[in-house]
JSON list of C-alpha atoms in Angstrom, two decimals:
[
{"chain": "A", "resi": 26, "resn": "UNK", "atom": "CA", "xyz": [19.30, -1.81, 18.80]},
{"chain": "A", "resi": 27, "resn": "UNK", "atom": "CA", "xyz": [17.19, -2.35, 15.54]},
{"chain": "A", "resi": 28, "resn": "UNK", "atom": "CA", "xyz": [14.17, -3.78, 15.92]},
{"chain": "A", "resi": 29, "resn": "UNK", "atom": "CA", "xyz": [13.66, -7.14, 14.39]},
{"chain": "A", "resi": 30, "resn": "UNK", "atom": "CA", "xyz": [11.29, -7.51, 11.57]},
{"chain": "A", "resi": 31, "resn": "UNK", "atom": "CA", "xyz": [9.38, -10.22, 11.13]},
{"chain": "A", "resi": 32, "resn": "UNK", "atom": "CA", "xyz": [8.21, -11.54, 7.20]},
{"chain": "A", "resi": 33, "resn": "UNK", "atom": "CA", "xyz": [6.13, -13.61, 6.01]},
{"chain": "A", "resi": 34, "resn": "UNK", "atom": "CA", "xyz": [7.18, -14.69, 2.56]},
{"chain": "A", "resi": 35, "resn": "UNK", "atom": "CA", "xyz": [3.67, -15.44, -0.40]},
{"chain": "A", "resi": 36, "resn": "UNK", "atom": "CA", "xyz": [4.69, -16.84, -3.83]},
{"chain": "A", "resi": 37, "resn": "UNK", "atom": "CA", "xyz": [3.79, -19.99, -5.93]},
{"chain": "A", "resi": 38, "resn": "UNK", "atom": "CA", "xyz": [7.13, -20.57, -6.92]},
{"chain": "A", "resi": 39, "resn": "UNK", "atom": "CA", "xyz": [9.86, -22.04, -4.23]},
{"chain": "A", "resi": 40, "resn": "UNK", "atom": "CA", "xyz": [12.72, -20.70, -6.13]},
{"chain": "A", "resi": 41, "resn": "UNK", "atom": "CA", "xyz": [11.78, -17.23, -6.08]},
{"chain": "A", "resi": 42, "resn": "UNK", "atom": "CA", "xyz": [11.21, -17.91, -2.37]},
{"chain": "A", "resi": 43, "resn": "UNK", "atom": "CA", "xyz": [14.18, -19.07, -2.04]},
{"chain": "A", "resi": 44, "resn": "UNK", "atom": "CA", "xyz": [16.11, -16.27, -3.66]},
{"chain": "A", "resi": 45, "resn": "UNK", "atom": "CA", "xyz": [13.99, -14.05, -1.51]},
{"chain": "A", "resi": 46, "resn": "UNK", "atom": "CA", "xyz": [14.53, -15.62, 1.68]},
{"chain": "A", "resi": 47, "resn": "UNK", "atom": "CA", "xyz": [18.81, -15.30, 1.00]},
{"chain": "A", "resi": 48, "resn": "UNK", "atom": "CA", "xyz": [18.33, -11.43, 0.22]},
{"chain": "A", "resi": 49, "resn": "UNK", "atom": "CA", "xyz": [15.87, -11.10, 3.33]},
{"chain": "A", "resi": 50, "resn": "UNK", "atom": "CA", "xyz": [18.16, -12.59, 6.37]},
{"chain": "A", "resi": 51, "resn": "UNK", "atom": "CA", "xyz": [21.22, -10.93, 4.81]},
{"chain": "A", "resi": 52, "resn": "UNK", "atom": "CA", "xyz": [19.88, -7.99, 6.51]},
{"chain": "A", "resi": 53, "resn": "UNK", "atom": "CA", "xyz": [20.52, -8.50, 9.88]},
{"chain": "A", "resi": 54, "resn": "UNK", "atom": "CA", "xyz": [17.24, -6.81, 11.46]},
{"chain": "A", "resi": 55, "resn": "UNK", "atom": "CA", "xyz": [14.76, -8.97, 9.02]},
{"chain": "A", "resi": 56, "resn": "UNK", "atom": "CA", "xyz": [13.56, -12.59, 10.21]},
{"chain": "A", "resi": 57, "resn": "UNK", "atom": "CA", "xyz": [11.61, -14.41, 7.40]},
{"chain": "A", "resi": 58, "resn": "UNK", "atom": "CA", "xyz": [9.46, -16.75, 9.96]},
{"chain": "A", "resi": 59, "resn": "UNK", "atom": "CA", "xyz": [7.10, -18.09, 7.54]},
{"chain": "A", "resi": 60, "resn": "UNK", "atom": "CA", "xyz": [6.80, -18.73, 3.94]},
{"chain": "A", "resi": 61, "resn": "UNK", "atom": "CA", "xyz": [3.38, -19.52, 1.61]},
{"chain": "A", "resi": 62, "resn": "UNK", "atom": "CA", "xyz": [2.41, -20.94, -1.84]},
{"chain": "A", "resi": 63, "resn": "UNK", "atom": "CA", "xyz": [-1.19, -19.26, -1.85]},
{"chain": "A", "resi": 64, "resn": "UNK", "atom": "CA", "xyz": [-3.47, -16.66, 0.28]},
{"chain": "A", "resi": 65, "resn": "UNK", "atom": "CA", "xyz": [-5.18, -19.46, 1.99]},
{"chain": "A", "resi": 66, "resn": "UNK", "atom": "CA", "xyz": [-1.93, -20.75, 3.31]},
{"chain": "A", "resi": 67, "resn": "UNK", "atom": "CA", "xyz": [-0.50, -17.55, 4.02]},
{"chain": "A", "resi": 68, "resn": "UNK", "atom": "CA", "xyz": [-3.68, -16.63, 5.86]},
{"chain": "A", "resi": 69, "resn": "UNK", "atom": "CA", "xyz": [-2.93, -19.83, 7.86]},
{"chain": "A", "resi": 70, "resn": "UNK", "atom": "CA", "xyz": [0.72, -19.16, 9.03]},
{"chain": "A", "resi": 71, "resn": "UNK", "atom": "CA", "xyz": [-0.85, -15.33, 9.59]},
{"chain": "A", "resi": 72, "resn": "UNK", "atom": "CA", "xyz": [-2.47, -17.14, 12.80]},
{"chain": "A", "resi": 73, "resn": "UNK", "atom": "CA", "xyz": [0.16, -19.34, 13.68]},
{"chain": "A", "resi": 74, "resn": "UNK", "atom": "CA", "xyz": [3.13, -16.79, 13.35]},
{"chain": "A", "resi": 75, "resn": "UNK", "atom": "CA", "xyz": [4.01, -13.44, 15.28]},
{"chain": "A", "resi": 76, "resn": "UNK", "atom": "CA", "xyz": [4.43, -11.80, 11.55]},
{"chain": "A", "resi": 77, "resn": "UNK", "atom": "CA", "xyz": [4.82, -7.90, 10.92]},
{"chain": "A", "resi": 78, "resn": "UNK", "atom": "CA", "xyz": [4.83, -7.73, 7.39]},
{"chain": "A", "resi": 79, "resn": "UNK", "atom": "CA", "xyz": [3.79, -10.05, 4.53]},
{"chain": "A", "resi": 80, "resn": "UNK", "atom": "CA", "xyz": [6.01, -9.70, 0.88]},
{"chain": "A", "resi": 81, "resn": "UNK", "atom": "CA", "xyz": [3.38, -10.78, -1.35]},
{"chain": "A", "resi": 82, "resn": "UNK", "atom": "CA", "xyz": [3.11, -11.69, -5.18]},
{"chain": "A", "resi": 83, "resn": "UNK", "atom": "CA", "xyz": [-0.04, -10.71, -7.40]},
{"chain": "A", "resi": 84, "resn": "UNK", "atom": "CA", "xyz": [0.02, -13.91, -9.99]},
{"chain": "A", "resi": 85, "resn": "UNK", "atom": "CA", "xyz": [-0.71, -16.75, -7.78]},
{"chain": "A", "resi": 86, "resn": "UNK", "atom": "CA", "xyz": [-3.16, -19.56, -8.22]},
{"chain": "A", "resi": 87, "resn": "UNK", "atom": "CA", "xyz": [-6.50, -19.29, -7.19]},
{"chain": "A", "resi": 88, "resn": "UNK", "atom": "CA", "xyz": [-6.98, -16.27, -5.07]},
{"chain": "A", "resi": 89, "resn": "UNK", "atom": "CA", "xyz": [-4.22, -13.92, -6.34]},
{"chain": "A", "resi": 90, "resn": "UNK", "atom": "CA", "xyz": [-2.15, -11.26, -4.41]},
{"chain": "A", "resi": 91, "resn": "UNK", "atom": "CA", "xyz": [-4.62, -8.10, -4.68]},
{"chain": "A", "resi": 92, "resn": "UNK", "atom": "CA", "xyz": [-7.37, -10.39, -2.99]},
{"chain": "A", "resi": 93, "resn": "UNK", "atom": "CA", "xyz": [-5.22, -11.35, -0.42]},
{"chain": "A", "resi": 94, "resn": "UNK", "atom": "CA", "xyz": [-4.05, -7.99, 0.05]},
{"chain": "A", "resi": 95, "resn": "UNK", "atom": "CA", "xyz": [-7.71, -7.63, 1.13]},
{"chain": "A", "resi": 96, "resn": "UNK", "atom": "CA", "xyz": [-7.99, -10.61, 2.76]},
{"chain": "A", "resi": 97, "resn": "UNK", "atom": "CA", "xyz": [-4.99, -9.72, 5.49]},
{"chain": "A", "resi": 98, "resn": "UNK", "atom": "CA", "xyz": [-6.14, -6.18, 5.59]},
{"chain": "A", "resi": 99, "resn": "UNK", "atom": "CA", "xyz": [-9.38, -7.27, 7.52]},
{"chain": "A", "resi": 100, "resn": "UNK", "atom": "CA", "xyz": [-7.90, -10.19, 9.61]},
{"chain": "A", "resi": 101, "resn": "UNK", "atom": "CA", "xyz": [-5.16, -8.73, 10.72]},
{"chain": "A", "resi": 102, "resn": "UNK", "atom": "CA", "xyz": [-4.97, -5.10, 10.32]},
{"chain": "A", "resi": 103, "resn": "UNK", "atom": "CA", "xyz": [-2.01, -4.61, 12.37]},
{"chain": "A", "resi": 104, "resn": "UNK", "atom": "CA", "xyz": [-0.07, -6.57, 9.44]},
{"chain": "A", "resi": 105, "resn": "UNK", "atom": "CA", "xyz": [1.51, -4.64, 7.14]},
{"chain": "A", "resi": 106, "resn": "UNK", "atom": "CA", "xyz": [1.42, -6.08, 3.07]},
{"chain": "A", "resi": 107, "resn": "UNK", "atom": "CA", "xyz": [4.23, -4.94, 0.64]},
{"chain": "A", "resi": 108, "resn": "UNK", "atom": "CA", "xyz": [3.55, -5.85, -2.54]},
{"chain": "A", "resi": 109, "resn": "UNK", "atom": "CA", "xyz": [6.82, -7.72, -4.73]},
{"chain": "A", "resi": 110, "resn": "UNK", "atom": "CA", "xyz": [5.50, -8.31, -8.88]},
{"chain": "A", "resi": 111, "resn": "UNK", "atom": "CA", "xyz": [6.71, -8.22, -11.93]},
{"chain": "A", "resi": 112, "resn": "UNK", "atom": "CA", "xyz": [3.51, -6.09, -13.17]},
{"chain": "A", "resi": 113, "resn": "UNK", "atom": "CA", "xyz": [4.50, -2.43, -13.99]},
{"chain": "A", "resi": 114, "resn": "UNK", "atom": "CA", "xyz": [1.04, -1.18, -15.17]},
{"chain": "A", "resi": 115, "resn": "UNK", "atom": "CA", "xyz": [-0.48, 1.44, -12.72]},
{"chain": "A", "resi": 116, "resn": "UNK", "atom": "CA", "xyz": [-3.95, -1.10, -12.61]},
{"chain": "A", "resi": 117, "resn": "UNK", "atom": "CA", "xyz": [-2.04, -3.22, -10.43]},
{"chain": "A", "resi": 118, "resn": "UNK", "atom": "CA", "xyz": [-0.82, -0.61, -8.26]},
{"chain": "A", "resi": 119, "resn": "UNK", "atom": "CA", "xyz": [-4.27, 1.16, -7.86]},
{"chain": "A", "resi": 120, "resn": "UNK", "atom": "CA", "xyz": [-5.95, -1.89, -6.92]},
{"chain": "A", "resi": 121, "resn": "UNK", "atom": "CA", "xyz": [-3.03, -2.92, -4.45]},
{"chain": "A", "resi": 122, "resn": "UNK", "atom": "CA", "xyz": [-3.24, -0.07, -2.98]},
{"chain": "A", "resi": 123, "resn": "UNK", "atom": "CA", "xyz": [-7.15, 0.23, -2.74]},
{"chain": "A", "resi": 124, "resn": "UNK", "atom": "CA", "xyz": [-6.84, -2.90, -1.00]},
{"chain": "A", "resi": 125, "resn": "UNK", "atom": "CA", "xyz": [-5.21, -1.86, 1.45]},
{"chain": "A", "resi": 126, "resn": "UNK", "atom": "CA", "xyz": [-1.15, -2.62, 0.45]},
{"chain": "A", "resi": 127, "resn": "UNK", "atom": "CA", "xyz": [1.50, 0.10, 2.12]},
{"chain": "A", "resi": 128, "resn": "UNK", "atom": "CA", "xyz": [3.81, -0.23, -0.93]},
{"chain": "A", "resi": 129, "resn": "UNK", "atom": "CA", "xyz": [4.73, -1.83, -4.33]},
{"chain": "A", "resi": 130, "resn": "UNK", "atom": "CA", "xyz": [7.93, -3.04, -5.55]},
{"chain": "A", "resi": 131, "resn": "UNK", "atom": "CA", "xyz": [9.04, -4.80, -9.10]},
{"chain": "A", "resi": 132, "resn": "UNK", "atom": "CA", "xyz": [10.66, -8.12, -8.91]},
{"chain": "A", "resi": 133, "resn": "UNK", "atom": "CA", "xyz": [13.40, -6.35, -11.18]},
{"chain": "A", "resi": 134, "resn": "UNK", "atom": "CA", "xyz": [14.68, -3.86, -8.84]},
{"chain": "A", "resi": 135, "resn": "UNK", "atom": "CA", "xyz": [17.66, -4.24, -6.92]},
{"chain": "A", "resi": 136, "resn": "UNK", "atom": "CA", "xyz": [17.75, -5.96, -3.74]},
{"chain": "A", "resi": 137, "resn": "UNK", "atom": "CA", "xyz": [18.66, -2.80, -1.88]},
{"chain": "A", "resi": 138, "resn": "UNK", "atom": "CA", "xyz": [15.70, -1.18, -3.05]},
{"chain": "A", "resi": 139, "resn": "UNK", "atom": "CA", "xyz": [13.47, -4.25, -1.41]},
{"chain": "A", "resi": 140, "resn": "UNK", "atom": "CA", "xyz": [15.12, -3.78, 1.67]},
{"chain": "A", "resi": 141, "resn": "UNK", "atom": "CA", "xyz": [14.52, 0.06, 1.42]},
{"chain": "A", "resi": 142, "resn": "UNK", "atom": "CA", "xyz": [10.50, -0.45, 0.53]},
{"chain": "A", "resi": 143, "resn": "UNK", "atom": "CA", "xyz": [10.71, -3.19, 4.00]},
{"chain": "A", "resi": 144, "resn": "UNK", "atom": "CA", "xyz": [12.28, -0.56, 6.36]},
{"chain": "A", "resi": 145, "resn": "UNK", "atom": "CA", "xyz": [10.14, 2.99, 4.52]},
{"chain": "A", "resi": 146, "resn": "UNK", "atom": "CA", "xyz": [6.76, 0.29, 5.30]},
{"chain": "A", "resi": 147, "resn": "UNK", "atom": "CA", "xyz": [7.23, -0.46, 8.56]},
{"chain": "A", "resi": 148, "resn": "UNK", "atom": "CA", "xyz": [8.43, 3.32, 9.81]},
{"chain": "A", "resi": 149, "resn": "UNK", "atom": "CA", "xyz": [4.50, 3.94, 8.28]},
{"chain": "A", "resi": 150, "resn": "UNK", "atom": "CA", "xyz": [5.39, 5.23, 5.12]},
{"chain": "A", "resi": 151, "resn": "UNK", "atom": "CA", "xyz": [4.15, 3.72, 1.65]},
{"chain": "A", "resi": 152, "resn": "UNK", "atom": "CA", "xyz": [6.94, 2.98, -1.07]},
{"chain": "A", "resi": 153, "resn": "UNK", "atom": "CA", "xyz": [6.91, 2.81, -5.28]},
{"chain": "A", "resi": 154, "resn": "UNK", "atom": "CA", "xyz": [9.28, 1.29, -7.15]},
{"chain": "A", "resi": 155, "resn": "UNK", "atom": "CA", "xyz": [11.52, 3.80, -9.10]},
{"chain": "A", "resi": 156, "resn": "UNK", "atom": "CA", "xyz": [9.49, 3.06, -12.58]},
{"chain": "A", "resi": 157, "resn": "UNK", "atom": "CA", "xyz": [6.33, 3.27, -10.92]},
{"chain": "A", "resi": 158, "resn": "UNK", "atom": "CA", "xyz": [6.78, 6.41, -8.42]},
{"chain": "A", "resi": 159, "resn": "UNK", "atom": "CA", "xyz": [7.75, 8.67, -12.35]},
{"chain": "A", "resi": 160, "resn": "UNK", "atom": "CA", "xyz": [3.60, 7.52, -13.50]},
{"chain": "A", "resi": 161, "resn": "UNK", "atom": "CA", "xyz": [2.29, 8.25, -9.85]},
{"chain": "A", "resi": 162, "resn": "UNK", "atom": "CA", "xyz": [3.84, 11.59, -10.66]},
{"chain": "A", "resi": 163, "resn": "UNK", "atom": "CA", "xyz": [0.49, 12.56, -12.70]},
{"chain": "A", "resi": 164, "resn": "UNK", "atom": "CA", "xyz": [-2.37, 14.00, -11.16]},
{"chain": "A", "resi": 165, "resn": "UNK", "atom": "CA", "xyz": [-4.57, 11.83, -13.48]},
{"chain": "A", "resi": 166, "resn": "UNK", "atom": "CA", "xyz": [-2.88, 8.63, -12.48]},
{"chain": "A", "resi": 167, "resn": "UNK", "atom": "CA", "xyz": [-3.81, 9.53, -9.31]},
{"chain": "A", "resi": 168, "resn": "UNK", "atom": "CA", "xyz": [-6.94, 9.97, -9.53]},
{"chain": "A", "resi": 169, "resn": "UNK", "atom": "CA", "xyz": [-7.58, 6.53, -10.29]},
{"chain": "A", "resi": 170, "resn": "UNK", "atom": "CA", "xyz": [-6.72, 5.63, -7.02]},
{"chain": "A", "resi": 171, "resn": "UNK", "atom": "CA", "xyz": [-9.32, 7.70, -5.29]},
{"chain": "A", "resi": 172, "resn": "UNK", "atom": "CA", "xyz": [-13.03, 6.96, -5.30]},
{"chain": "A", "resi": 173, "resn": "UNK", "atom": "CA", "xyz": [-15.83, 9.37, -6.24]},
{"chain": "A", "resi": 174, "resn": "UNK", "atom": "CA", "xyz": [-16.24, 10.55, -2.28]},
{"chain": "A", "resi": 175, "resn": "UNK", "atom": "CA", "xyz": [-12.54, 10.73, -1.57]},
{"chain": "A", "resi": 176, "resn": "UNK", "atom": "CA", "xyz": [-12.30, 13.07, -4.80]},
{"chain": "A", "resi": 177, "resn": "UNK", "atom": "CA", "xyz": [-14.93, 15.12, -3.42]},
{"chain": "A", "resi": 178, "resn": "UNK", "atom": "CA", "xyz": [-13.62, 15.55, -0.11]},
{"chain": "A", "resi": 179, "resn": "UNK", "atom": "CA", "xyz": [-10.22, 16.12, -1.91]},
{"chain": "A", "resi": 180, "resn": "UNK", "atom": "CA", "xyz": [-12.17, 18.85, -4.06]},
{"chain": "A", "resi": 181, "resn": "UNK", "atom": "CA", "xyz": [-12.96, 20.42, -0.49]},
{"chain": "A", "resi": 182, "resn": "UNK", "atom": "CA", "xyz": [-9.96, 20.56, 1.26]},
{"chain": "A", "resi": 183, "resn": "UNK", "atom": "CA", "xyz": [-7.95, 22.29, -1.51]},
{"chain": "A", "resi": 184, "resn": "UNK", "atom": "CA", "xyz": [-11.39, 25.12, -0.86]},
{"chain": "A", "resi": 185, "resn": "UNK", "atom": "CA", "xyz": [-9.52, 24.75, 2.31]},
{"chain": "A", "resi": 186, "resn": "UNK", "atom": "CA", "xyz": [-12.52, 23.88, 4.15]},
{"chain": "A", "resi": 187, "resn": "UNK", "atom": "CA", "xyz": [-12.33, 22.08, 7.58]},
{"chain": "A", "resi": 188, "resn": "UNK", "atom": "CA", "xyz": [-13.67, 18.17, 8.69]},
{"chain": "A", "resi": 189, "resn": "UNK", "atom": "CA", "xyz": [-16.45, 19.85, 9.93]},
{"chain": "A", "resi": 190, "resn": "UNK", "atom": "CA", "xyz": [-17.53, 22.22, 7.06]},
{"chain": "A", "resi": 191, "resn": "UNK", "atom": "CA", "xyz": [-16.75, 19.35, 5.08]},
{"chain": "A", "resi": 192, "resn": "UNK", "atom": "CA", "xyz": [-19.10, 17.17, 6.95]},
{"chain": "A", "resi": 193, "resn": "UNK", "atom": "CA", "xyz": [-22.07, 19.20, 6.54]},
{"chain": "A", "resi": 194, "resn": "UNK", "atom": "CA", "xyz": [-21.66, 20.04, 2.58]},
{"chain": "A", "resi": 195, "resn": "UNK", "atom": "CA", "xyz": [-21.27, 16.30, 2.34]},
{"chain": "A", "resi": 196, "resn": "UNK", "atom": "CA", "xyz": [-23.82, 15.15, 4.69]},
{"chain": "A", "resi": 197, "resn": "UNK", "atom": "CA", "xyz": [-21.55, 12.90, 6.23]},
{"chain": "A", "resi": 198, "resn": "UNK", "atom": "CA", "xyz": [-20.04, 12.14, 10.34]},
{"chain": "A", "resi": 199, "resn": "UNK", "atom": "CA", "xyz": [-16.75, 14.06, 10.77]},
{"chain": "A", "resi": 200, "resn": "UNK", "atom": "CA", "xyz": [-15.34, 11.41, 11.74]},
{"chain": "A", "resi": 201, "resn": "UNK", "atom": "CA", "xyz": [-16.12, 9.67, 8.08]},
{"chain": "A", "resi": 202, "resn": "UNK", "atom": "CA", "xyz": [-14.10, 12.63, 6.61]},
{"chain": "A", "resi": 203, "resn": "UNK", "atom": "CA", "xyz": [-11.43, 11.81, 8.98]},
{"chain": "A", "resi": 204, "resn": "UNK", "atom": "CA", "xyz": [-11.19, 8.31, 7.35]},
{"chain": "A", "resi": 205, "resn": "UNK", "atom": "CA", "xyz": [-11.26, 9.75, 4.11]},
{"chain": "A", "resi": 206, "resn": "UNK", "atom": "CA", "xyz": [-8.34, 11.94, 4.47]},
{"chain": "A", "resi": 207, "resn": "UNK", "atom": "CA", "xyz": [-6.69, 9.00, 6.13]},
{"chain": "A", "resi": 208, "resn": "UNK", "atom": "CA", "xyz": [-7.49, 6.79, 2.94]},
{"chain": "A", "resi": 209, "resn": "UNK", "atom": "CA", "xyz": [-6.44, 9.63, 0.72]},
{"chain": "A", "resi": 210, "resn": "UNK", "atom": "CA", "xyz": [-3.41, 10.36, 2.27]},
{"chain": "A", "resi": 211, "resn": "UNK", "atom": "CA", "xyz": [-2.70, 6.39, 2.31]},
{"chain": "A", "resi": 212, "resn": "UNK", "atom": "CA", "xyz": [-3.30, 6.07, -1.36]},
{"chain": "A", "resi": 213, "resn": "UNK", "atom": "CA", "xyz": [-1.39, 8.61, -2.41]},
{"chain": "A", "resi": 214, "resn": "UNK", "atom": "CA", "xyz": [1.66, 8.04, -0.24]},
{"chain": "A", "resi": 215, "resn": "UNK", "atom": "CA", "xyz": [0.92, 11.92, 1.80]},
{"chain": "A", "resi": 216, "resn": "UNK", "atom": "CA", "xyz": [2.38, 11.73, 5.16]},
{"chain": "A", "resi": 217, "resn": "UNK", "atom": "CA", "xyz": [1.40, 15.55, 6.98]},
{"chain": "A", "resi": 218, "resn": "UNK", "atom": "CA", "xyz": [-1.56, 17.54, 6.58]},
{"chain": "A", "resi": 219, "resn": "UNK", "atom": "CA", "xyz": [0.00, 20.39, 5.39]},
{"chain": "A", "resi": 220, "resn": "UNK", "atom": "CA", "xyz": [1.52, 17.91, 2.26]},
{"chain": "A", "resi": 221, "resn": "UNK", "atom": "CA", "xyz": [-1.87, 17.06, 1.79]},
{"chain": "A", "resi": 222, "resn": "UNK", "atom": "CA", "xyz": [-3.55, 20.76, 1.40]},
{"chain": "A", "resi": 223, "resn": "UNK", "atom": "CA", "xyz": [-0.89, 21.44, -1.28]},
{"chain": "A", "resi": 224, "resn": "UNK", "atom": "CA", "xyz": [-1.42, 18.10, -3.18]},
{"chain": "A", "resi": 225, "resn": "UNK", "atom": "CA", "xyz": [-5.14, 19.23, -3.07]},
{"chain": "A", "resi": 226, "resn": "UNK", "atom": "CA", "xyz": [-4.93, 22.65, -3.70]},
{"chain": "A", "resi": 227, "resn": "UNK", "atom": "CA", "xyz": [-2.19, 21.69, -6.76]},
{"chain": "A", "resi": 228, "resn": "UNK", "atom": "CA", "xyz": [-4.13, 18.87, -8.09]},
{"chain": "A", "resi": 229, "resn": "UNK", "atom": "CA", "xyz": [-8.10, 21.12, -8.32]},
{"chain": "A", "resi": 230, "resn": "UNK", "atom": "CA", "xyz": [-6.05, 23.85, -10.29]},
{"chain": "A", "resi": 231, "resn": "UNK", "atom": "CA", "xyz": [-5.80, 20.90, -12.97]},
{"chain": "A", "resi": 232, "resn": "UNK", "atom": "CA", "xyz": [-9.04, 21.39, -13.69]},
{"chain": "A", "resi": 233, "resn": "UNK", "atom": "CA", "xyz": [-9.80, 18.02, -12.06]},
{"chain": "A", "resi": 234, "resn": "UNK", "atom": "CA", "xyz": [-13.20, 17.79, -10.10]},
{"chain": "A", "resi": 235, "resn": "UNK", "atom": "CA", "xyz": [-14.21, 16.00, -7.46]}
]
C-alpha cells in the first residue's frame, strides 16, 4: 500500500488553492491537511499539522516563498518544500534551491507533472520543471548555484581527491567536506557519488575554476 502524503498547501490567492487542492486529492495517496495565505501562517499550521511536504508559491505578501523556503528548512528540517511559481528565470531557482527547496515546478505545467515533482521529492530526489531542467543543462547555470567553497571542493573532487585530502588542502573538518558534497549534490539534483565525480570531472574540463 502507498504511503499517504501529507501537503501543506502556501499561496495568497484562495482560488489557486482551490484549483490546487482538486488536482492534489485526485491522487489517491496525497492528503492536503492544511492550507496558508503567508509564511507566518504556514509556519503556524507547520506546528499544528503532521505535514510531509509544503507546495509553496514565491510572490506572496510580506515574507515571500524563497524566505520561507528558509524559514521551514530550519524549523522543521524533516519537511520537505517543493516549490509551485510562475517565475521561469534560473534566479528564482538558484535561490530556491540555496534555501534549501528539493524541487521547482511552473504553475503552467500539467497537473501530471505536479504530481510527478510530489512523488520524485519525497522518494529524495529533487525535480525541474521541463523548461527549467533544458537551462540547468549548462555548466555555467550551474555554477550559480554553488558558492565559492562548494566550487572549490567541486574543483577537487574532479582531481579525484578524497574527503580527507580534500580536508587538508582546504583546511577544513572532513566532515565539513562531507556537507559540502551533500549541498552540492542537493543543488545540482546528483543522486550517487560516482554521478557526482563525472559531473565534476566534466564540468573542470570547461575551463571553470573553483
Amino acid at each position: 500500500m502507498t504511503q499517504t502524503i501529507r501537503i501543506l498547501l502556501v499561496d495568497d490567492h484562495p482560488l489557486v488553492r482551490d484549483g490546487l487542492r482538486a488536482r492534489l486529492e485526485a491522487v489517491a495517496h496525497f492528503d492536503v491537511v492544511a492550507e496558508a495565505g503567508g509564511a507566518d501562517e504556514a509556519l503556524a499550521q507547520a506546528r499544528t499539522h503532521q505535514i510531509d511536504l509544503v507546495l509553496m508559491d514565491i510572490n506572496m505578501r510580506g515574507i515571500n516563498g524563497i524566505e520561507a523556503t528558509g524559514l521551514f528548512r530550519q524549523a522543521f528540517p524533516q519537511i520537505a518544500v517543493l516549490i509551485l511559481s510562475m517565475h521561469d528565470k534560473i534566479e528564482y531557482v538558484s535561490q530556491a534551491i540555496a534555501a534549501g527547496a528539493r524541487g521547482y515546478v511552473l504553475k503552467d505545467a500539467p497537473g501530471k507533472d505536479i504530481v510527478f515533482a510530489i512523488e520524485t521529492v519525497m522518494s529524495g530526489g529533487i525535480y525541474y520543471s521541463a523548461a527549467l531542467a533544458r537551462q540547468l543543462s549548462n555548466p555555467q547555470v550551474h555554477d550559480s548555484f554553488l558558492t565559492s567553497r562548494e566550487q572549490q571542493v567541486l574543483q577537487h573532487i574532479a582531481n579525484g581527491e578524497a574527503n580527507k585530502q580534500i580536508a587538508r588542502a582546504l583546511d577544513l573538518s572532513v566532515r565539513t567536506v562531507e556537507t559540502h558534497r551533500l549541498n552540492i549534490k542537493r543543488k545540482l539534483g546528483i543522486e550517487g557519488q560516482a554521478e557526482l565525480i563525472k559531473y565534476a570531472v566534466e564540468h573542470a574540463s570547461t575551463g571553470q575554476s573553483g
